[in-house]
Amino acid sequence: MSEPYEVKFRLPRRRNSVPRARALLHSVLADWGVGQEAAEVGELVLSELLTNALRVRVPNDRLVEVRIARLVDEGVLRLEVSDAGEGKPEVRRPEEEETGGRGLLLVEALAHRWGYERRACGIGKTVWAELKAPDLVPEREGLEVAALTVRAGQCVRVWGEWRTVRSVGSQQRTLGGLTVVLTLDDGSAVRIDGAELLTVRDAGASSSPRGGEDVPG
């Protein structure tokens, strides 16, 4: 699993910290390209987690920490709220006439998974929830193929950019196997094992800053 991109911030134990956290989350998710539906669910879940944390009986000078992370390889948004309380979060199922107590019940219904853990450093706990956010999954441009199948005229991802292949050659290795030699449009050449996977596309395809794995140089 790749390392997540994350944003952390701390908030005072005040009622207005909930809308502040929602606004910050909204801004972060907009930057990450998360769709409106997933963003609205995220704001609702964060509100519930933070509201519960603010109700914990601890000194008022204790701050609440919020962590927002994206795991792009899994298409998952992770929300964490840490407080100094020692209690164990439990899902309540209140009676119909009760007006509160449904926070974690809502989190359980909306989250892909959720849980809590003791803080590794310091006192208290962290309650977290993970939400499916398909917009976080990076789009892959091109097709992964073995180097020995690359053809002249195709584009291949090399050193962080796309290059057109002018010619393709091959050399037999002394100890077996095949080395493919790709001559590129700038006159450079890349030597690579024939079984190595490369990302290629047709020369007429549009470019994008996101693509597959680079060719080893």
C-alpha positions as YAML, in Angstrom:
chain: A
units: angstrom
residues:
- id: 1
  name: MET
  ca: [0.00, 0.00, 0.00]
- id: 2
  name: SER
  ca: [1.36, 3.39, -0.91]
- id: 3
  name: GLU
  ca: [1.87, 6.12, 1.64]
- id: 4
  name: PRO
  ca: [-1.23, 8.32, 1.99]
- id: 5
  name: TYR
  ca: [-1.29, 12.05, 1.35]
- id: 6
  name: GLU
  ca: [-2.53, 13.70, 4.52]
- id: 7
  name: VAL
  ca: [-3.55, 16.91, 6.25]
- id: 8
  name: LYS
  ca: [-3.47, 17.37, 10.04]
- id: 9
  name: PHE
  ca: [-4.79, 20.15, 12.23]
- id: 10
  name: ARG
  ca: [-5.81, 20.75, 15.84]
- id: 11
  name: LEU
  ca: [-8.92, 22.42, 17.12]
- id: 12
  name: PRO
  ca: [-9.99, 23.79, 20.51]
- id: 13
  name: ARG
  ca: [-12.76, 22.13, 22.48]
- id: 14
  name: ARG
  ca: [-15.44, 24.54, 21.31]
- id: 15
  name: ARG
  ca: [-18.73, 24.07, 19.53]
- id: 16
  name: ASN
  ca: [-17.63, 26.14, 16.53]
- id: 17
  name: SER
  ca: [-14.79, 23.68, 15.86]
- id: 18
  name: VAL
  ca: [-17.24, 21.37, 14.07]
- id: 19
  name: PRO
  ca: [-18.15, 23.79, 11.25]
- id: 20
  name: ARG
  ca: [-14.49, 24.83, 11.03]
- id: 21
  name: ALA
  ca: [-13.47, 21.21, 10.52]
- id: 22
  name: ARG
  ca: [-16.17, 20.71, 7.90]
- id: 23
  name: ALA
  ca: [-14.98, 23.79, 6.00]
- id: 24
  name: LEU
  ca: [-11.37, 22.61, 6.09]
- id: 25
  name: LEU
  ca: [-12.36, 19.14, 4.91]
- id: 26
  name: HIS
  ca: [-14.42, 20.64, 2.10]
- id: 27
  name: SER
  ca: [-11.42, 22.65, 0.92]
- id: 28
  name: VAL
  ca: [-9.04, 19.67, 1.11]
- id: 29
  name: LEU
  ca: [-11.37, 17.33, -0.76]
- id: 30
  name: ALA
  ca: [-11.93, 19.94, -3.47]
- id: 31
  name: ASP
  ca: [-8.16, 20.09, -3.99]
- id: 32
  name: TRP
  ca: [-8.03, 16.29, -4.18]
- id: 33
  name: GLY
  ca: [-10.80, 16.13, -6.77]
- id: 34
  name: VAL
  ca: [-13.26, 14.20, -4.60]
- id: 35
  name: GLY
  ca: [-16.81, 14.22, -5.98]
- id: 36
  name: GLN
  ca: [-19.70, 15.99, -4.28]
- id: 37
  name: GLU
  ca: [-21.44, 12.85, -3.00]
- id: 38
  name: ALA
  ca: [-18.33, 11.44, -1.31]
- id: 39
  name: ALA
  ca: [-17.44, 14.89, 0.04]
- id: 40
  name: GLU
  ca: [-20.87, 15.33, 1.64]
- id: 41
  name: VAL
  ca: [-20.64, 11.92, 3.28]
- id: 42
  name: GLY
  ca: [-17.15, 12.77, 4.51]
- id: 43
  name: GLU
  ca: [-18.30, 16.04, 6.06]
- id: 44
  name: LEU
  ca: [-21.15, 14.29, 7.83]
- id: 45
  name: VAL
  ca: [-18.92, 11.52, 9.21]
- id: 46
  name: LEU
  ca: [-16.26, 13.99, 10.37]
- id: 47
  name: SER
  ca: [-18.92, 16.07, 12.10]
- id: 48
  name: GLU
  ca: [-20.11, 13.06, 14.07]
- id: 49
  name: LEU
  ca: [-16.60, 11.94, 15.04]
- id: 50
  name: LEU
  ca: [-15.62, 15.43, 16.13]
- id: 51
  name: THR
  ca: [-18.87, 16.03, 18.04]
- id: 52
  name: ASN
  ca: [-18.27, 12.84, 20.02]
- id: 53
  name: ALA
  ca: [-14.68, 13.86, 20.76]
- id: 54
  name: LEU
  ca: [-15.80, 17.28, 22.06]
- id: 55
  name: ARG
  ca: [-18.19, 15.59, 24.49]
- id: 56
  name: VAL
  ca: [-15.43, 13.61, 26.19]
- id: 57
  name: ARG
  ca: [-14.82, 14.80, 29.75]
- id: 58
  name: VAL
  ca: [-11.26, 16.09, 29.73]
- id: 59
  name: PRO
  ca: [-9.71, 19.48, 30.65]
- id: 60
  name: ASN
  ca: [-10.81, 22.28, 28.33]
- id: 61
  name: ASP
  ca: [-7.24, 23.12, 27.38]
- id: 62
  name: ARG
  ca: [-6.88, 19.75, 25.65]
- id: 63
  name: LEU
  ca: [-7.02, 20.08, 21.88]
- id: 64
  name: VAL
  ca: [-8.69, 17.69, 19.45]
- id: 65
  name: GLU
  ca: [-6.59, 16.52, 16.52]
- id: 66
  name: VAL
  ca: [-8.02, 15.80, 13.08]
- id: 67
  name: ARG
  ca: [-6.23, 13.88, 10.34]
- id: 68
  name: ILE
  ca: [-7.51, 13.63, 6.76]
- id: 69
  name: ALA
  ca: [-5.72, 11.11, 4.56]
- id: 70
  name: ARG
  ca: [-6.17, 9.75, 1.08]
- id: 71
  name: LEU
  ca: [-5.11, 6.25, 0.06]
- id: 72
  name: VAL
  ca: [-5.21, 6.66, -3.69]
- id: 73
  name: ASP
  ca: [-4.29, 3.06, -4.54]
- id: 74
  name: GLU
  ca: [-7.41, 1.90, -2.71]
- id: 75
  name: GLY
  ca: [-9.70, 4.80, -3.53]
- id: 76
  name: VAL
  ca: [-10.24, 5.37, 0.20]
- id: 77
  name: LEU
  ca: [-10.61, 8.54, 2.25]
- id: 78
  name: ARG
  ca: [-9.60, 8.13, 5.92]
- id: 79
  name: LEU
  ca: [-10.80, 10.49, 8.64]
- id: 80
  name: GLU
  ca: [-9.32, 10.39, 12.15]
- id: 81
  name: VAL
  ca: [-10.23, 12.33, 15.27]
- id: 82
  name: SER
  ca: [-8.02, 12.04, 18.36]
- id: 83
  name: ASP
  ca: [-8.93, 13.16, 21.87]
- id: 84
  name: ALA
  ca: [-7.49, 12.78, 25.36]
- id: 85
  name: GLY
  ca: [-10.33, 10.62, 26.63]
- id: 86
  name: GLU
  ca: [-9.84, 7.03, 27.77]
- id: 87
  name: GLY
  ca: [-13.33, 5.74, 27.04]
- id: 88
  name: LYS
  ca: [-14.25, 3.15, 24.42]
- id: 89
  name: PRO
  ca: [-16.54, 4.34, 21.61]
- id: 90
  name: GLU
  ca: [-19.63, 2.16, 21.34]
- id: 91
  name: VAL
  ca: [-22.52, 2.22, 18.90]
- id: 92
  name: ARG
  ca: [-25.80, 3.01, 20.63]
- id: 93
  name: ARG
  ca: [-29.22, 2.16, 19.31]
- id: 94
  name: PRO
  ca: [-31.47, 4.68, 21.07]
- id: 95
  name: GLU
  ca: [-35.23, 4.50, 21.24]
- id: 96
  name: GLU
  ca: [-37.26, 6.38, 18.65]
- id: 97
  name: GLU
  ca: [-38.20, 9.14, 21.10]
- id: 98
  name: GLU
  ca: [-34.55, 9.89, 21.96]
- id: 99
  name: THR
  ca: [-33.12, 12.85, 20.08]
- id: 100
  name: GLY
  ca: [-29.41, 12.01, 20.41]
- id: 101
  name: GLY
  ca: [-27.00, 9.14, 20.65]
- id: 102
  name: ARG
  ca: [-27.00, 8.19, 16.97]
- id: 103
  name: GLY
  ca: [-23.59, 9.57, 15.98]
- id: 104
  name: LEU
  ca: [-21.62, 6.32, 15.74]
- id: 105
  name: LEU
  ca: [-24.67, 4.52, 14.39]
- id: 106
  name: LEU
  ca: [-24.60, 6.94, 11.48]
- id: 107
  name: VAL
  ca: [-20.83, 6.53, 11.07]
- id: 108
  name: GLU
  ca: [-21.26, 2.75, 11.00]
- id: 109
  name: ALA
  ca: [-23.90, 3.05, 8.29]
- id: 110
  name: LEU
  ca: [-21.94, 5.45, 6.06]
- id: 111
  name: ALA
  ca: [-18.34, 4.24, 6.46]
- id: 112
  name: HIS
  ca: [-16.69, 1.45, 4.53]
- id: 113
  name: ARG
  ca: [-15.09, 0.51, 7.85]
- id: 114
  name: TRP
  ca: [-14.40, 2.25, 11.13]
- id: 115
  name: GLY
  ca: [-12.77, 1.63, 14.50]
- id: 116
  name: TYR
  ca: [-10.63, 3.11, 17.25]
- id: 117
  name: GLU
  ca: [-7.14, 2.68, 18.67]
- id: 118
  name: ARG
  ca: [-5.10, 3.95, 21.58]
- id: 119
  name: ARG
  ca: [-2.76, 6.78, 20.67]
- id: 120
  name: ALA
  ca: [0.80, 5.59, 20.22]
- id: 121
  name: CYS
  ca: [2.20, 8.78, 21.77]
- id: 122
  name: GLY
  ca: [0.36, 10.52, 24.56]
- id: 123
  name: ILE
  ca: [-2.91, 9.75, 26.27]
- id: 124
  name: GLY
  ca: [-6.29, 9.18, 24.75]
- id: 125
  name: LYS
  ca: [-7.57, 7.49, 21.64]
- id: 126
  name: THR
  ca: [-8.13, 7.93, 17.91]
- id: 127
  name: VAL
  ca: [-11.46, 7.12, 16.32]
- id: 128
  name: TRP
  ca: [-11.24, 6.63, 12.55]
- id: 129
  name: ALA
  ca: [-13.50, 5.97, 9.60]
- id: 130
  name: GLU
  ca: [-12.68, 5.04, 6.01]
- id: 131
  name: LEU
  ca: [-14.95, 5.97, 3.13]
- id: 132
  name: LYS
  ca: [-14.95, 4.81, -0.44]
- id: 133
  name: ALA
  ca: [-13.97, 7.69, -2.72]
- id: 134
  name: PRO
  ca: [-13.51, 6.40, -6.29]
- id: 135
  name: ASP
  ca: [-12.38, 9.82, -7.51]
- id: 136
  name: LEU
  ca: [-9.15, 9.34, -5.55]
- id: 137
  name: VAL
  ca: [-8.02, 6.41, -7.70]
- id: 138
  name: PRO
  ca: [-5.43, 7.72, -10.19]
- id: 139
  name: GLU
  ca: [-6.36, 7.26, -13.81]
- id: 140
  name: ARG
  ca: [-3.89, 5.15, -15.71]
- id: 141
  name: GLU
  ca: [-3.17, 6.28, -19.22]
- id: 142
  name: GLY
  ca: [-1.93, 3.75, -21.73]
- id: 143
  name: LEU
  ca: [-1.56, -0.01, -21.63]
- id: 144
  name: GLU
  ca: [1.04, -2.11, -19.85]
- id: 145
  name: VAL
  ca: [2.78, -4.52, -22.22]
- id: 146
  name: ALA
  ca: [6.01, -6.51, -22.26]
- id: 147
  name: ALA
  ca: [8.91, -4.55, -23.80]
- id: 148
  name: LEU
  ca: [9.39, -7.16, -26.53]
- id: 149
  name: THR
  ca: [5.92, -6.34, -27.92]
- id: 150
  name: VAL
  ca: [6.54, -2.57, -28.30]
- id: 151
  name: ARG
  ca: [6.33, -1.38, -31.93]
- id: 152
  name: ALA
  ca: [7.83, 1.58, -33.76]
- id: 153
  name: GLY
  ca: [5.42, 4.51, -33.85]
- id: 154
  name: GLN
  ca: [4.04, 3.88, -30.38]
- id: 155
  name: CYS
  ca: [4.64, 6.24, -27.47]
- id: 156
  name: VAL
  ca: [6.31, 4.96, -24.33]
- id: 157
  name: ARG
  ca: [6.67, 6.54, -20.89]
- id: 158
  name: VAL
  ca: [10.36, 7.34, -20.30]
- id: 159
  name: TRP
  ca: [11.93, 9.37, -17.47]
- id: 160
  name: GLY
  ca: [8.66, 11.04, -16.55]
- id: 161
  name: GLU
  ca: [7.44, 11.93, -20.06]
- id: 162
  name: TRP
  ca: [6.09, 10.36, -23.22]
- id: 163
  name: ARG
  ca: [8.48, 9.61, -26.10]
- id: 164
  name: THR
  ca: [7.78, 8.23, -29.56]
- id: 165
  name: VAL
  ca: [9.57, 5.00, -30.47]
- id: 166
  name: ARG
  ca: [11.42, 5.39, -33.80]
- id: 167
  name: SER
  ca: [12.80, 1.86, -34.02]
- id: 168
  name: VAL
  ca: [12.92, -1.35, -32.04]
- id: 169
  name: GLY
  ca: [15.85, -3.74, -31.93]
- id: 170
  name: SER
  ca: [16.77, -6.76, -29.85]
- id: 171
  name: GLN
  ca: [19.88, -8.56, -28.64]
- id: 172
  name: GLN
  ca: [20.22, -12.10, -27.34]
- id: 173
  name: ARG
  ca: [21.86, -12.33, -23.94]
- id: 174
  name: THR
  ca: [24.75, -14.69, -23.35]
- id: 175
  name: LEU
  ca: [23.03, -16.30, -20.37]
- id: 176
  name: GLY
  ca: [19.64, -16.37, -22.04]
- id: 177
  name: GLY
  ca: [16.84, -13.89, -22.38]
- id: 178
  name: LEU
  ca: [16.33, -10.97, -24.70]
- id: 179
  name: THR
  ca: [17.31, -7.31, -24.39]
- id: 180
  name: VAL
  ca: [15.08, -4.85, -26.25]
- id: 181
  name: VAL
  ca: [16.63, -1.63, -27.57]
- id: 182
  name: LEU
  ca: [14.20, 1.26, -28.12]
- id: 183
  name: THR
  ca: [15.43, 4.21, -30.17]
- id: 184
  name: LEU
  ca: [13.42, 7.30, -29.28]
- id: 185
  name: ASP
  ca: [12.44, 10.46, -31.12]
- id: 186
  name: ASP
  ca: [15.20, 12.52, -29.46]
- id: 187
  name: GLY
  ca: [17.89, 10.11, -30.64]
- id: 188
  name: SER
  ca: [18.42, 8.44, -27.28]
- id: 189
  name: ALA
  ca: [18.17, 4.70, -26.78]
- id: 190
  name: VAL
  ca: [16.75, 2.62, -23.93]
- id: 191
  name: ARG
  ca: [17.94, -0.93, -23.27]
- id: 192
  name: ILE
  ca: [15.55, -3.02, -21.25]
- id: 193
  name: ASP
  ca: [14.74, -6.66, -20.51]
- id: 194
  name: GLY
  ca: [12.23, -8.01, -22.99]
- id: 195
  name: ALA
  ca: [9.90, -9.21, -20.23]
- id: 196
  name: GLU
  ca: [9.84, -5.83, -18.45]
- id: 197
  name: LEU
  ca: [6.41, -4.18, -18.41]
- id: 198
  name: LEU
  ca: [6.17, -0.77, -20.08]
- id: 199
  name: THR
  ca: [3.28, 1.65, -20.42]
- id: 200
  name: VAL
  ca: [2.56, 2.47, -24.07]
- id: 201
  name: ARG
  ca: [-0.10, 4.25, -26.09]
- id: 202
  name: ASP
  ca: [-0.75, 5.08, -29.71]
- id: 203
  name: ALA
  ca: [1.07, 8.16, -30.96]
- id: 204
  name: GLY
  ca: [-2.18, 10.03, -31.57]
- id: 205
  name: ALA
  ca: [-3.48, 9.66, -27.99]
- id: 206
  name: SER
  ca: [-3.75, 12.79, -25.86]
- id: 207
  name: SER
  ca: [-1.14, 13.40, -23.19]
- id: 208
  name: SER
  ca: [-1.74, 13.58, -19.45]
- id: 209
  name: PRO
  ca: [0.46, 14.30, -16.46]
- id: 210
  name: ARG
  ca: [-0.62, 11.02, -14.92]
- id: 211
  name: GLY
  ca: [0.45, 7.74, -16.43]
- id: 212
  name: GLY
  ca: [1.91, 4.35, -15.69]
- id: 213
  name: GLU
  ca: [5.32, 3.32, -14.51]
- id: 214
  name: ASP
  ca: [8.35, 4.97, -16.06]
- id: 215
  name: VAL
  ca: [10.83, 3.02, -18.10]
- id: 216
  name: PRO
  ca: [13.92, 2.32, -16.02]
- id: 217
  name: GLY
  ca: [16.84, 4.41, -17.24]
...
